[in-house]
Amino acid sequence: PALVVDASVDGAGGQTPPDARVDAFYAAMLSGVPVAGEWDRADSVAAGVELSDADLGAHRLVVYHADARTAVVRDDSTHLRKYLQQGGRLLLSGANLAYTFGGSSLINTPFAAGTFMHDVLKANELRAEYNLDCTGADAQMAGYPNLNVDPAKAFLGRLSAQDAYIGPLADSPPTEVLMTYRSVNGPVGQNHGKPDAIRLLTGMQMVAFNIPLY
């Protein structure tokens, strides 16, 4: 069975969605998957309880979502790395990975070998677009549908503060591009067509979306 880790910060709507709506979305999305339980990061940290290797290791699949831009989840990266190295399977959904897991709010951020961003999320460099620019992600592989930003959840059906992989992906182990960033400006958008979701082919078993699934 899967463990769902809710690391999306609780908000009032828009790009900081209410907790109950996010919970309902992932429950519906995973309705065909046996789910053992949910770890709510905000509630747990408030109670003084942190996510541990043991919490993850008991599950064959971890679905980890951080669908609002936040740097508070960086402490979890060590546990996620260990989980993958021990044979776990991870489906990760994040908004603005450079900030959420890399702690950077720069427009262009390089990541060095040894960091979670480089070694696990395979980013040599990410570029953030802070305008209302991202309208979704386009599938590059059969079995993955195009993702379109929901105008009922985000102003004008666009997301701001979204980033994309630029330059070559860190290539050990080999990595596949599943989706690419879609700019409202089309090909003239600086992030348009750049990798935005990846799958690791060997070694660690992970699919990572650099766009909030919610």
PDB file of C-alpha atoms in Angstrom, residues 12 29 31 43 53 74 81 83 92 97 102 106 114 120 134 137 145-146 155-156 164 169 172-173 200-201:
ATOM      1  CA  ALA A  12      -7.104  29.872   1.520  1.00  0.00           C
ATOM      2  CA  MET A  29      -6.689  10.590  -7.944  1.00  0.00           C
ATOM      3  CA  SER A  31      -8.939   5.882  -5.719  1.00  0.00           C
ATOM      4  CA  ASP A  43      -0.155  18.958  11.522  1.00  0.00           C
ATOM      5  CA  ASP A  53      13.037   7.007   7.305  1.00  0.00           C
ATOM      6  CA  ARG A  74      13.766  20.738   2.508  1.00  0.00           C
ATOM      7  CA  ARG A  81      16.839  10.149  -0.757  1.00  0.00           C
ATOM      8  CA  TYR A  83      13.977   5.827   0.878  1.00  0.00           C
ATOM      9  CA  LEU A  92       6.664  13.475  -6.240  1.00  0.00           C
ATOM     10  CA  LEU A  97      11.293  22.710  -7.085  1.00  0.00           C
ATOM     11  CA  GLY A 102      16.554  23.794  -3.189  1.00  0.00           C
ATOM     12  CA  LEU A 106      16.760  33.181  -7.900  1.00  0.00           C
ATOM     13  CA  GLY A 114      25.898  15.934  -3.798  1.00  0.00           C
ATOM     14  CA  VAL A 120      17.836  12.810  -7.002  1.00  0.00           C
ATOM     15  CA  CYS A 134       2.713  28.613 -16.918  1.00  0.00           C
ATOM     16  CA  ALA A 137       2.737  20.812 -19.149  1.00  0.00           C
ATOM     17  CA  PRO A 145      -1.828  13.154 -20.525  1.00  0.00           C
ATOM     18  CA  ASN A 146      -1.188  16.839 -21.033  1.00  0.00           C
ATOM     19  CA  PHE A 155      -6.069  33.073 -11.742  1.00  0.00           C
ATOM     20  CA  LEU A 156      -6.573  33.116 -15.532  1.00  0.00           C
ATOM     21  CA  ALA A 164      11.753  24.296 -15.496  1.00  0.00           C
ATOM     22  CA  LEU A 169      19.700  16.883 -17.014  1.00  0.00           C
ATOM     23  CA  SER A 172      23.362   9.357 -13.631  1.00  0.00           C
ATOM     24  CA  PRO A 173      21.240   7.258 -13.562  1.00  0.00           C
ATOM     25  CA  LEU A 200      14.426   7.804 -13.473  1.00  0.00           C
ATOM     26  CA  LEU A 201      15.172   4.743 -15.598  1.00  0.00           C
TER      27      LEU A 201
END
